[in-house]
mmCIF file of C-alpha atoms in Angstrom:
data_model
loop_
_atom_site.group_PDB
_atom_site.id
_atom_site.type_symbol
_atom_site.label_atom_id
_atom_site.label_comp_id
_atom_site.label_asym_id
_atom_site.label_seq_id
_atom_site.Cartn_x
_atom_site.Cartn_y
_atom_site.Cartn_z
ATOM 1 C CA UNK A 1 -1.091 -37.734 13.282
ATOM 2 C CA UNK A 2 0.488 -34.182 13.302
ATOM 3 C CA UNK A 3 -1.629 -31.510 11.873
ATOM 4 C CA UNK A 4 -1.157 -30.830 8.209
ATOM 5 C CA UNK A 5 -1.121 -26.810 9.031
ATOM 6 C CA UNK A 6 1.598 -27.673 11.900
ATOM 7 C CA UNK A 7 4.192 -29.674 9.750
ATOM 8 C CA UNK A 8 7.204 -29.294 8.346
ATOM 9 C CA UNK A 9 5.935 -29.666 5.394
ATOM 10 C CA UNK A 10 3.094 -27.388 5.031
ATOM 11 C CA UNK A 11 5.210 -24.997 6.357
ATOM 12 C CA UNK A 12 7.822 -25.302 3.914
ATOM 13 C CA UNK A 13 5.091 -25.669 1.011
ATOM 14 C CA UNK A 14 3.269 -21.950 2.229
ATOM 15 C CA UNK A 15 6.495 -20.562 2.143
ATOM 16 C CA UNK A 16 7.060 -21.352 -1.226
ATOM 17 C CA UNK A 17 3.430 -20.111 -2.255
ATOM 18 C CA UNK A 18 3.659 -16.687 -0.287
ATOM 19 C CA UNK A 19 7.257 -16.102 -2.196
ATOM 20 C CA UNK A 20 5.369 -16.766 -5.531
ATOM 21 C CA UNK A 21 2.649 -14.466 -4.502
ATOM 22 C CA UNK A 22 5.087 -11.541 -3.465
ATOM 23 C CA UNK A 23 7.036 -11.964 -6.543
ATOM 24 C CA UNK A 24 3.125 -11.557 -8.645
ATOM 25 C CA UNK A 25 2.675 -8.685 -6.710
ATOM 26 C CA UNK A 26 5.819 -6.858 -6.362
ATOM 27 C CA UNK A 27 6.855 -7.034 -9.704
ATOM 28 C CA UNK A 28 3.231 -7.213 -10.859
ATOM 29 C CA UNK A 29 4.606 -7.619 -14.766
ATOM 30 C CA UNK A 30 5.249 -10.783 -16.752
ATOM 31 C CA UNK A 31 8.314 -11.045 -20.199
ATOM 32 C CA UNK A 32 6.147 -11.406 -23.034
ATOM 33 C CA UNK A 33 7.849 -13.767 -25.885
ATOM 34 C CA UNK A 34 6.698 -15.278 -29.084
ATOM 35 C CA UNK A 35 6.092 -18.286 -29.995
ATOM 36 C CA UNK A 36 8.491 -18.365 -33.410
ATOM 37 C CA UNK A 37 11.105 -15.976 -34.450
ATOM 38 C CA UNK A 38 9.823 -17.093 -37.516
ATOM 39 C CA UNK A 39 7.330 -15.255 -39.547
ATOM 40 C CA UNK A 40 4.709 -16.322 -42.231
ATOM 41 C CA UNK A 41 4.995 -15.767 -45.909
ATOM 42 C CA UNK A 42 2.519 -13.210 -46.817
ATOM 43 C CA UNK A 43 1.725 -12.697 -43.269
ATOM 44 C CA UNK A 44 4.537 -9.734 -42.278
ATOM 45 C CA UNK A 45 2.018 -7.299 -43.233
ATOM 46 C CA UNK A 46 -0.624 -7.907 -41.197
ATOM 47 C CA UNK A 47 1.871 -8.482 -38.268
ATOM 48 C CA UNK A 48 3.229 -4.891 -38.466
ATOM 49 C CA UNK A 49 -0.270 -3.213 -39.093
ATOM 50 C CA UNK A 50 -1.359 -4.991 -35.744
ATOM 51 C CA UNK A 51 1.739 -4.422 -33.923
ATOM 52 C CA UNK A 52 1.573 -0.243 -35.414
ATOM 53 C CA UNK A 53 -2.281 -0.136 -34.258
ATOM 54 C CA UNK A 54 -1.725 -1.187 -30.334
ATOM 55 C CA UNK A 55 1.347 1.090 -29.600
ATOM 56 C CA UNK A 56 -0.837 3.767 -30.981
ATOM 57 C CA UNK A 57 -3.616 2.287 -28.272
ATOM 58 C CA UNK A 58 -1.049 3.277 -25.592
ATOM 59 C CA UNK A 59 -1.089 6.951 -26.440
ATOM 60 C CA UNK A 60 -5.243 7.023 -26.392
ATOM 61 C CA UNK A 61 -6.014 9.737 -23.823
ATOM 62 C CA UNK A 62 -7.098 8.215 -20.064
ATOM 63 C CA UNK A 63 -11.097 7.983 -19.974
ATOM 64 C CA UNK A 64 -12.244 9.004 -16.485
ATOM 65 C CA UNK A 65 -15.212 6.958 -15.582
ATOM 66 C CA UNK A 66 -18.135 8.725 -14.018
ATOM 67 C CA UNK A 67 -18.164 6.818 -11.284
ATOM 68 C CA UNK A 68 -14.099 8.067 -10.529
ATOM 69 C CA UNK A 69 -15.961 10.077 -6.794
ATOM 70 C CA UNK A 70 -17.856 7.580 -5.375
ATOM 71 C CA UNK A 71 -15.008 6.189 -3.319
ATOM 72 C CA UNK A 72 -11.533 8.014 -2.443
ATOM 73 C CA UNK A 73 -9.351 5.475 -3.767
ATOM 74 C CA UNK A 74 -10.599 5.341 -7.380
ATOM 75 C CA UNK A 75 -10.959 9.370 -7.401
ATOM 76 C CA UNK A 76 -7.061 9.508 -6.150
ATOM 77 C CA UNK A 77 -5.866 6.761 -8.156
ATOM 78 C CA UNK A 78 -7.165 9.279 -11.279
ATOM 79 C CA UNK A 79 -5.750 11.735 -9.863
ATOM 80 C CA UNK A 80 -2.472 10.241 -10.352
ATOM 81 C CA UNK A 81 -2.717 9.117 -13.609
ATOM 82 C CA UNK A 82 -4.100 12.010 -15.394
ATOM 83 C CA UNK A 83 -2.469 15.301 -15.107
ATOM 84 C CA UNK A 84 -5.505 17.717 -16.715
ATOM 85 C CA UNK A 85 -7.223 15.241 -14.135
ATOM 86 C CA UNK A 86 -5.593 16.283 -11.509
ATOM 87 C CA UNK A 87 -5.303 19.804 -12.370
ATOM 88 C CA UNK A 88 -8.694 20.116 -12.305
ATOM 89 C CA UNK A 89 -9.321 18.623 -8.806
ATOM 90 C CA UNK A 90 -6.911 21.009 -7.339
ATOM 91 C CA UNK A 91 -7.903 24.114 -5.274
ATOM 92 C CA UNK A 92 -4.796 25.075 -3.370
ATOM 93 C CA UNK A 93 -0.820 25.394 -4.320
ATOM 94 C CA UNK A 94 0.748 21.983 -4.886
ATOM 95 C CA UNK A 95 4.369 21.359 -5.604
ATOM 96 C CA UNK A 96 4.792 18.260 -3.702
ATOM 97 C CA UNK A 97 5.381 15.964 -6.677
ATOM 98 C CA UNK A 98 6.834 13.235 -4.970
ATOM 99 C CA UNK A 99 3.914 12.599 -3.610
ATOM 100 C CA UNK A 100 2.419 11.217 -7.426
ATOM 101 C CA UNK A 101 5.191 8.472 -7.824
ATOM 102 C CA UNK A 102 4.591 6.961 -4.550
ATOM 103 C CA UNK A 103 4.257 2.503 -5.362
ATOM 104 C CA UNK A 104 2.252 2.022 -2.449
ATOM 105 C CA UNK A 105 0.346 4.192 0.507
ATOM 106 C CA UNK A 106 0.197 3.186 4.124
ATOM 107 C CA UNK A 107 -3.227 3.193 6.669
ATOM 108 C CA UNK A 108 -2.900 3.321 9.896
ATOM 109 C CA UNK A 109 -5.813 1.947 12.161
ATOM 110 C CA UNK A 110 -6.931 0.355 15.036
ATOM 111 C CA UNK A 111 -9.683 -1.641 14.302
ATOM 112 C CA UNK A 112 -11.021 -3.718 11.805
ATOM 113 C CA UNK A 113 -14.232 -1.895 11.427
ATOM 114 C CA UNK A 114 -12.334 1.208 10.206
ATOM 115 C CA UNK A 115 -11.393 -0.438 7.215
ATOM 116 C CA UNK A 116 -14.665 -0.424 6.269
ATOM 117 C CA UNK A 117 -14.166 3.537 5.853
ATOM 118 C CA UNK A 118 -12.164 2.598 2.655
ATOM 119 C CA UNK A 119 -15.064 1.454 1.173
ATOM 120 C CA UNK A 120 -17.721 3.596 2.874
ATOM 121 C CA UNK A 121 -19.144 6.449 -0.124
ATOM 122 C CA UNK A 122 -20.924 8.725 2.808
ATOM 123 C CA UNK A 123 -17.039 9.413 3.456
ATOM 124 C CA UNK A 124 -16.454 13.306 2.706
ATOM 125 C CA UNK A 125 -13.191 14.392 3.724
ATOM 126 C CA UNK A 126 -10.106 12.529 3.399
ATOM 127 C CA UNK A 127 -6.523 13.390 4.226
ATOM 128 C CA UNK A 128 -3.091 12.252 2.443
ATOM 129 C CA UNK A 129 -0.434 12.692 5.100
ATOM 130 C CA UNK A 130 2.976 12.928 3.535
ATOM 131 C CA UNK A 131 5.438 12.128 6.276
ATOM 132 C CA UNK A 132 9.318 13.214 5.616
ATOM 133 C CA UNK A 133 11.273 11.093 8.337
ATOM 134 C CA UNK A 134 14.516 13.291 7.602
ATOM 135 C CA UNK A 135 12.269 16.440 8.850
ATOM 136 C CA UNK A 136 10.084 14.689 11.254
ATOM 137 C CA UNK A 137 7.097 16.537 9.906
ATOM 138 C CA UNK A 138 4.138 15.613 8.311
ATOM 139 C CA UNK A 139 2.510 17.599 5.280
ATOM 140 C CA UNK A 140 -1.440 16.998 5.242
ATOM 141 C CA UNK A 141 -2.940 17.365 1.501
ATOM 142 C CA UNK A 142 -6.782 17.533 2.448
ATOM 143 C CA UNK A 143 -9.103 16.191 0.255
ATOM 144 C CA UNK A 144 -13.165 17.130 0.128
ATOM 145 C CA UNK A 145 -16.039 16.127 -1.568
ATOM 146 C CA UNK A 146 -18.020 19.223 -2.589
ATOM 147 C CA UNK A 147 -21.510 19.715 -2.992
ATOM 148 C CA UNK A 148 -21.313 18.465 -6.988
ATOM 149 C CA UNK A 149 -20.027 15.136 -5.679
ATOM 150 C CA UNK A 150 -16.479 15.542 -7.046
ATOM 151 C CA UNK A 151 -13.129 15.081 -4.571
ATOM 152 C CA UNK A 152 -10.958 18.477 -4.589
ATOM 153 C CA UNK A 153 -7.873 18.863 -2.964
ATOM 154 C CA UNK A 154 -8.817 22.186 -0.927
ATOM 155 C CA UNK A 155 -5.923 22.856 1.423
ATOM 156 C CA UNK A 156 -2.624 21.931 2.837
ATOM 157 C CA UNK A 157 -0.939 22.590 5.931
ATOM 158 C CA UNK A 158 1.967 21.232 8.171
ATOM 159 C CA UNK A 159 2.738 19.790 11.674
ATOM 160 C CA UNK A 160 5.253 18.427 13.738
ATOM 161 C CA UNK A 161 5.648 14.099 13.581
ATOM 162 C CA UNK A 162 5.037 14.844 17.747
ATOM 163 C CA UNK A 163 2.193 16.617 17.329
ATOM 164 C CA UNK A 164 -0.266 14.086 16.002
ATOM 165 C CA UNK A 165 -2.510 11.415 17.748
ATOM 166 C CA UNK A 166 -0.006 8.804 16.320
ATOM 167 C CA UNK A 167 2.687 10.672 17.504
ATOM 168 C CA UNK A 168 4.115 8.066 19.846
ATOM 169 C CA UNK A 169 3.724 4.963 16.916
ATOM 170 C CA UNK A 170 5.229 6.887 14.132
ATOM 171 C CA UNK A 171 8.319 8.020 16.346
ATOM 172 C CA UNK A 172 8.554 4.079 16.408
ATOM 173 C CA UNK A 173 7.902 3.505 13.118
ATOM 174 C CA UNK A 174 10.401 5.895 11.879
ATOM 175 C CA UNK A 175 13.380 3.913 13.528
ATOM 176 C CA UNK A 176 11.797 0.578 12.580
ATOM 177 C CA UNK A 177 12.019 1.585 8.568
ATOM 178 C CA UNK A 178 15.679 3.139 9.022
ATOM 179 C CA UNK A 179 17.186 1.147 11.572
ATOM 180 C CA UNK A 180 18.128 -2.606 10.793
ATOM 181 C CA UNK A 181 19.076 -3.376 14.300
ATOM 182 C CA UNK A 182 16.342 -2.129 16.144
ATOM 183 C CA UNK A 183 13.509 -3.832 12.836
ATOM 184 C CA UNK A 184 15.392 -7.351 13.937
ATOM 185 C CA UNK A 185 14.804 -6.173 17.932
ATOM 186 C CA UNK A 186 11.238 -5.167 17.317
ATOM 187 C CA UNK A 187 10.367 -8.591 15.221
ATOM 188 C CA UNK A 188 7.723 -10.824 16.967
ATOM 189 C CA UNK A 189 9.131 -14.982 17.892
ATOM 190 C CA UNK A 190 8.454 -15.365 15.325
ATOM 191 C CA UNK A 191 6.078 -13.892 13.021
ATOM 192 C CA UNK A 192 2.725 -14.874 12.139
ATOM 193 C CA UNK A 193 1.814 -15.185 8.495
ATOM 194 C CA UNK A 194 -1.569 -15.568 7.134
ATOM 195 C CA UNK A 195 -2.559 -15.690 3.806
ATOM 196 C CA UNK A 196 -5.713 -15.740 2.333
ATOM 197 C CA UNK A 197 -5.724 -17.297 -1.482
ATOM 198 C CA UNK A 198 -8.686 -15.911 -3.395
ATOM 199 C CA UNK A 199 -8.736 -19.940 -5.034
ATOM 200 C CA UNK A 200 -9.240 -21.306 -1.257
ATOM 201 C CA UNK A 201 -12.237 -20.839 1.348
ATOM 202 C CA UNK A 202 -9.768 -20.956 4.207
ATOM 203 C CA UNK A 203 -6.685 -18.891 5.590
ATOM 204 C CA UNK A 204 -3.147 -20.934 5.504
ATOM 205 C CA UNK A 205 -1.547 -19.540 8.287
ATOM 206 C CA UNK A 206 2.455 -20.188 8.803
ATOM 207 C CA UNK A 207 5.308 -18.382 10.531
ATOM 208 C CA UNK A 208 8.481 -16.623 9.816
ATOM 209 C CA UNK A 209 11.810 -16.118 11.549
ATOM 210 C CA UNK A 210 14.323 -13.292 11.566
ATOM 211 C CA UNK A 211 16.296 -15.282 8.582
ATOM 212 C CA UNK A 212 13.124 -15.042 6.516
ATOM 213 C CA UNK A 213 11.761 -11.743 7.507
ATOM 214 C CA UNK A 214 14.953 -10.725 5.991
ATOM 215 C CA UNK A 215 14.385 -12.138 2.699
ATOM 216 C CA UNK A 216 10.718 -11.142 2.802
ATOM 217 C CA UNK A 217 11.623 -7.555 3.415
ATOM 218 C CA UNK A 218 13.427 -7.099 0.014
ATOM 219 C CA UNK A 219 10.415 -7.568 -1.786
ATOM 220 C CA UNK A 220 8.577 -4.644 0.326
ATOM 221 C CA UNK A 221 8.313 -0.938 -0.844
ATOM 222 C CA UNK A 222 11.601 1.046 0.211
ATOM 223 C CA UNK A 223 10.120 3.718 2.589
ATOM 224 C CA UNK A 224 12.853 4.528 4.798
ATOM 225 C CA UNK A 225 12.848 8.113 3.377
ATOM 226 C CA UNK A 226 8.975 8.817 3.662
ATOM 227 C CA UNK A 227 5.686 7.195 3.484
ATOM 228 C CA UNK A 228 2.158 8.253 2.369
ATOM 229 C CA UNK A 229 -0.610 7.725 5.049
ATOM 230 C CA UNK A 230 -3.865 8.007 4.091
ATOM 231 C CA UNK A 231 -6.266 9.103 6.796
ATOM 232 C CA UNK A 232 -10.071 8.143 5.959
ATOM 233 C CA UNK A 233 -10.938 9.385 9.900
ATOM 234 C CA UNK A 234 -9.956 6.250 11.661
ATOM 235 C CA UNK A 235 -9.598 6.309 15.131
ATOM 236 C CA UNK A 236 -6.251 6.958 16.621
ATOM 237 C CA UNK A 237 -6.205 6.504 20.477
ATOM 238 C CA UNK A 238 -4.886 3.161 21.584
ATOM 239 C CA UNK A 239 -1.297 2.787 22.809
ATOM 240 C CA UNK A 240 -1.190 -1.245 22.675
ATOM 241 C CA UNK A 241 -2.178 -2.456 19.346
ATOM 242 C CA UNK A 242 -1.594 -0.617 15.707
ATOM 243 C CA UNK A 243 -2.309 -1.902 12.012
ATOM 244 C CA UNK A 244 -0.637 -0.707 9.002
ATOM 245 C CA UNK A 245 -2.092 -1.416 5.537
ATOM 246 C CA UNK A 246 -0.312 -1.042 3.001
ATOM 247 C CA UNK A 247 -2.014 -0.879 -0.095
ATOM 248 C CA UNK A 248 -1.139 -0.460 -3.758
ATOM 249 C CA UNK A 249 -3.340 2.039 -5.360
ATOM 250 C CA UNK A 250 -2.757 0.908 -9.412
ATOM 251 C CA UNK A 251 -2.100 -2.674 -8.311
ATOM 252 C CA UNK A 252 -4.890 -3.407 -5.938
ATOM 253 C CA UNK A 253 -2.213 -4.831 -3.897
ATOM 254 C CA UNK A 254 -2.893 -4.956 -0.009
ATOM 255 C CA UNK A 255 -0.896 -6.510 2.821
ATOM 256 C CA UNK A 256 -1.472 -5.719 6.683
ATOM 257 C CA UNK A 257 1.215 -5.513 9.863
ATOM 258 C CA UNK A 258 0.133 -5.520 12.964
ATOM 259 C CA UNK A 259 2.324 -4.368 15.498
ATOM 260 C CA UNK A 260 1.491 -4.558 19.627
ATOM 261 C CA UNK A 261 2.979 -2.879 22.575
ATOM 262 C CA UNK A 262 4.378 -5.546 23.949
ATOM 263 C CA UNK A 263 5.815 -4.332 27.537
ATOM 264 C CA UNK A 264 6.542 -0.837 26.580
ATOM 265 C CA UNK A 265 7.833 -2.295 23.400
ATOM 266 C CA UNK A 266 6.276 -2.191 19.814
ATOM 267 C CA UNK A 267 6.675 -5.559 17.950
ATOM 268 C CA UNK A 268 5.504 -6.778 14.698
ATOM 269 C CA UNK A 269 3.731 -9.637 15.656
ATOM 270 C CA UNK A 270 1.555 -10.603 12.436
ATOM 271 C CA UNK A 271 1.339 -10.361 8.960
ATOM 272 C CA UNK A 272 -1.693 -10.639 6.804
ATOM 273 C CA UNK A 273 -2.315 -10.729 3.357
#
């Protein structure tokens, strides 16, 4: 008997699921209705009091937990959300505001271990590299944790795309966001998908064509005009294999590429959520 993981079927059936899952995360919001236009006698009152009392709960001021600087991500997902936040945190001119409205941030790494930099709190410097593909130039917002224990954004400064140690793979990258022809010439045959459910011990792993990547690729992040990479200190040396996470801050989100160097060539080869 065929494999269940190798049929039609299951293949058809993890297609479905992965669609669902994008659709959760993308859109990440669900159309709230009730279950009667019709209201109680005697009963209007208490409806508007407790409808009145949560919109005022959306105005409370944001509480910043104390534990906002152990890790980079919660810090910078505060400093986001809260303005006299953020003001506070920042020791260098800043005018970049693009850079707050960004729906999802990109890490670039090589190997597995270095993703355990996202999580590591002995971590004290951290850049956010704002790349404009237009200029070919990246803008680096560096981020420290001082002696108090407290991220600060402490300096900024600017450098050619050509410059860096992913010089090579952005240059790539770059025409892969903003060139439709060369993303179909640069797709893996085909593409492997693995997902990981948090319901399920094991990963259901599948594959996707050029037909499908298309569809898939609607419900990504548009970042064909820039990106936001942040750069925990992961190593950047190999020319065969790169990963990019791409992670939703606010969301929790996270979905991997990996692309290899495939003959000279860069290909997406796998994607992993």
């Amino acid at each position: 008997m065929q494999p269940l993981k190798e049929s039609f079927i299951y293949n058809k059936v993890m297609k479905v699921r992965i669609l669902g899952l994008l659709s959760v995360i993308f859109l990440g919001s669900c159309n709230m209705t009730s279950d009667s236009e019709s209201s109680v006698e005697g009963g209007d009152s208490l409806k508007v009091d407790t409808l009145e009392h949560e919109q005022l709960d959306l105005y409370e001021p944001m509480v910043i937990p104390e534990s906002a600087d152990e890790l980079f991500n919660d810090f910078f997902y505060s400093f986001l959300e809260d303005e006299d936040f953020r003001k506070e945190r920042i020791k260098t001119s800043f005018n970049n505001q693009s850079l707050l409205v960004k729906e999802a941030y990109v890490v670039i790494y090589e190997r597995e271990s270095d993703l355990s930099l996202l999580k590591d709190t002995s971590v004290k410097s951290v850049s956010l590299d704002w790349i404009s593909w237009e200029h070919e130039s990246i803008e680096h917002y560096r981020f420290e944790r001082e002696q108090d224990g407290k991220w600060y954004m402490k300096s900024v400064d600017e450098e050619q795309l050509s410059d860096t140690p992913n010089g090579t793979f952005l240059a790539f990258f770059k025409k892969f966001l903003t060139d439709d022809d060369f993303q179909m010439e640069s797709l893996g045959q085909p593409i492997t998908f693995i997902l990981t459910p948090q319901e399920e011990e094991e990963a259901l792993e599948t594959t996707i064509n050029e037909e499908e990547w298309i569809e898939f690729r609607k419900e990504l992040p548009d970042l064909s005009a820039s990106i936001v990479c942040i750069n925990y200190g992961q190593t950047a040396i190999s020319h065969n294999r790169k990963s990019v996470l791409l992670e939703g801050l606010s969301s929790g989100f996270q979905m991997k590429f990996e692309f290899d160097n495939i003959g000279g060539e860069w290909k997406l080869i796998k994607i992993e959520n």
